[in-house]
Amino acid sequence: VSHQRTDWISIHSHICHRLIPVFRPQPCFRSEKDRKHGKEQLLRRQESLIAVALSTAQGFVWAGKPLEAIPAALQALRFSSRVFGSSSVQLVPIYLLLAEASTGTGHLRQAAKYLSQAQWIVLQTPDCSAALQSKLHRGLGLFSIAEGNLDQALYHLANDVYLATAEFGLDSVELSGGYFHMANTFFHQNKMDAANSLYTEV
């Protein structure tokens, strides 16, 4: 019952009315044009569901409610796999969000599985953008912090900053997250000069 309640609060109260047109049987179309239009309409509805589920999950993570984020992120993953395929780069941000939420609930083993899945997809995608690779390294860095492996965290966060620089430029706000987490890590290592320098950069 508690899982059903969490699931309802997390996502189903937001998407129930959107599910009916997606799951009901598709009508028999009289022409190729009608069939194509029907497929496009179904795709738009599925993409709308993905967007709502993903933004809802992200909102819960930002609000410090990782447990509530997981059902919404799983819905986004389910529909994204159906629309884009199970090896698509569109799934990587969802896996990273699931990893962050799982880490927040203390389920590090599950978080590691999600991160491995995201990493595998990125490795299988030769033209994967530097921006997405940057997000992956940030996720790996945050996971390493949760494990207490601060040197490994700094390695991933440095890669995050490097890739974000390559994608967005030296003075871009997209770099601030990587710098901030690196500064926190140096702070926990009691390396105050490095920490303060990076806080200033942020």
PDB file of C-alpha atoms in Angstrom, residues 4-82:
ATOM      1  CA  GLN A   4       1.142   2.389  -4.313  1.00  0.00           C
ATOM      2  CA  ARG A   5       0.739   5.642  -2.396  1.00  0.00           C
ATOM      3  CA  THR A   6       4.288   6.732  -3.241  1.00  0.00           C
ATOM      4  CA  ASP A   7       3.711   5.806  -6.883  1.00  0.00           C
ATOM      5  CA  TRP A   8       0.461   7.800  -6.985  1.00  0.00           C
ATOM      6  CA  ILE A   9       1.991  10.882  -5.353  1.00  0.00           C
ATOM      7  CA  SER A  10       5.137  10.662  -7.481  1.00  0.00           C
ATOM      8  CA  ILE A  11       3.746  10.287 -10.966  1.00  0.00           C
ATOM      9  CA  HIS A  12       0.412   8.575 -11.589  1.00  0.00           C
ATOM     10  CA  SER A  13      -1.651  11.483 -10.313  1.00  0.00           C
ATOM     11  CA  HIS A  14       0.083  13.565 -13.014  1.00  0.00           C
ATOM     12  CA  ILE A  15      -0.182  11.186 -15.951  1.00  0.00           C
ATOM     13  CA  CYS A  16      -3.282   9.009 -15.431  1.00  0.00           C
ATOM     14  CA  HIS A  17      -5.383  11.062 -17.852  1.00  0.00           C
ATOM     15  CA  ARG A  18      -2.568  10.840 -20.436  1.00  0.00           C
ATOM     16  CA  LEU A  19      -2.273   7.051 -20.296  1.00  0.00           C
ATOM     17  CA  ILE A  20      -5.681   6.175 -21.757  1.00  0.00           C
ATOM     18  CA  PRO A  21      -5.047   7.477 -25.295  1.00  0.00           C
ATOM     19  CA  VAL A  22      -1.604   5.811 -25.297  1.00  0.00           C
ATOM     20  CA  PHE A  23      -2.739   2.356 -24.212  1.00  0.00           C
ATOM     21  CA  ARG A  24      -6.137   2.052 -25.853  1.00  0.00           C
ATOM     22  CA  PRO A  25      -6.173  -0.010 -29.086  1.00  0.00           C
ATOM     23  CA  GLN A  26      -5.374   2.019 -32.168  1.00  0.00           C
ATOM     24  CA  PRO A  27      -8.250   2.333 -34.651  1.00  0.00           C
ATOM     25  CA  CYS A  28      -8.134   0.803 -38.113  1.00  0.00           C
ATOM     26  CA  PHE A  29      -7.059   3.565 -40.473  1.00  0.00           C
ATOM     27  CA  ARG A  30      -8.599   3.844 -43.925  1.00  0.00           C
ATOM     28  CA  SER A  31      -5.568   5.287 -45.666  1.00  0.00           C
ATOM     29  CA  GLU A  32      -1.793   5.412 -45.388  1.00  0.00           C
ATOM     30  CA  LYS A  33      -2.041   9.144 -44.642  1.00  0.00           C
ATOM     31  CA  ASP A  34      -4.408   8.492 -41.699  1.00  0.00           C
ATOM     32  CA  ARG A  35      -2.158   5.690 -40.426  1.00  0.00           C
ATOM     33  CA  LYS A  36       0.895   7.961 -40.532  1.00  0.00           C
ATOM     34  CA  HIS A  37      -1.008  10.733 -38.762  1.00  0.00           C
ATOM     35  CA  GLY A  38      -2.135   8.260 -36.073  1.00  0.00           C
ATOM     36  CA  LYS A  39       1.441   7.094 -35.481  1.00  0.00           C
ATOM     37  CA  GLU A  40       2.700  10.669 -35.222  1.00  0.00           C
ATOM     38  CA  GLN A  41      -0.069  11.527 -32.757  1.00  0.00           C
ATOM     39  CA  LEU A  42       0.770   8.493 -30.608  1.00  0.00           C
ATOM     40  CA  LEU A  43       4.470   9.420 -30.666  1.00  0.00           C
ATOM     41  CA  ARG A  44       3.687  12.984 -29.533  1.00  0.00           C
ATOM     42  CA  ARG A  45       1.585  11.643 -26.659  1.00  0.00           C
ATOM     43  CA  GLN A  46       4.346   9.278 -25.585  1.00  0.00           C
ATOM     44  CA  GLU A  47       6.955  12.052 -25.750  1.00  0.00           C
ATOM     45  CA  SER A  48       4.646  14.251 -23.670  1.00  0.00           C
ATOM     46  CA  LEU A  49       4.411  11.489 -21.044  1.00  0.00           C
ATOM     47  CA  ILE A  50       8.193  11.164 -20.979  1.00  0.00           C
ATOM     48  CA  ALA A  51       8.649  14.917 -20.518  1.00  0.00           C
ATOM     49  CA  VAL A  52       6.129  15.078 -17.659  1.00  0.00           C
ATOM     50  CA  ALA A  53       7.592  12.032 -15.896  1.00  0.00           C
ATOM     51  CA  LEU A  54      11.174  13.256 -16.272  1.00  0.00           C
ATOM     52  CA  SER A  55      10.473  16.806 -15.086  1.00  0.00           C
ATOM     53  CA  THR A  56       8.445  15.452 -12.154  1.00  0.00           C
ATOM     54  CA  ALA A  57      11.280  13.129 -11.125  1.00  0.00           C
ATOM     55  CA  GLN A  58      13.843  15.945 -11.442  1.00  0.00           C
ATOM     56  CA  GLY A  59      11.642  18.201  -9.323  1.00  0.00           C
ATOM     57  CA  PHE A  60      11.522  15.623  -6.518  1.00  0.00           C
ATOM     58  CA  VAL A  61      15.313  15.189  -6.619  1.00  0.00           C
ATOM     59  CA  TRP A  62      15.842  18.947  -6.424  1.00  0.00           C
ATOM     60  CA  ALA A  63      13.364  19.094  -3.537  1.00  0.00           C
ATOM     61  CA  GLY A  64      15.380  16.495  -1.626  1.00  0.00           C
ATOM     62  CA  LYS A  65      12.744  13.753  -2.054  1.00  0.00           C
ATOM     63  CA  PRO A  66      14.648  10.971  -3.846  1.00  0.00           C
ATOM     64  CA  LEU A  67      12.206   8.212  -2.878  1.00  0.00           C
ATOM     65  CA  GLU A  68       9.332  10.021  -4.608  1.00  0.00           C
ATOM     66  CA  ALA A  69      11.512  10.645  -7.674  1.00  0.00           C
ATOM     67  CA  ILE A  70      12.107   6.966  -8.446  1.00  0.00           C
ATOM     68  CA  PRO A  71       8.594   5.943  -9.663  1.00  0.00           C
ATOM     69  CA  ALA A  72       8.425   8.981 -11.952  1.00  0.00           C
ATOM     70  CA  ALA A  73      11.903   8.309 -13.360  1.00  0.00           C
ATOM     71  CA  LEU A  74      11.014   4.643 -13.934  1.00  0.00           C
ATOM     72  CA  GLN A  75       7.949   5.724 -15.921  1.00  0.00           C
ATOM     73  CA  ALA A  76      10.163   8.005 -18.024  1.00  0.00           C
ATOM     74  CA  LEU A  77      12.559   5.096 -18.582  1.00  0.00           C
ATOM     75  CA  ARG A  78       9.746   2.720 -19.552  1.00  0.00           C
ATOM     76  CA  PHE A  79       8.257   5.036 -22.158  1.00  0.00           C
ATOM     77  CA  SER A  80      11.656   6.189 -23.466  1.00  0.00           C
ATOM     78  CA  SER A  81      12.726   2.575 -24.004  1.00  0.00           C
ATOM     79  CA  ARG A  82       9.527   1.975 -25.939  1.00  0.00           C
TER      80      ARG A  82
END
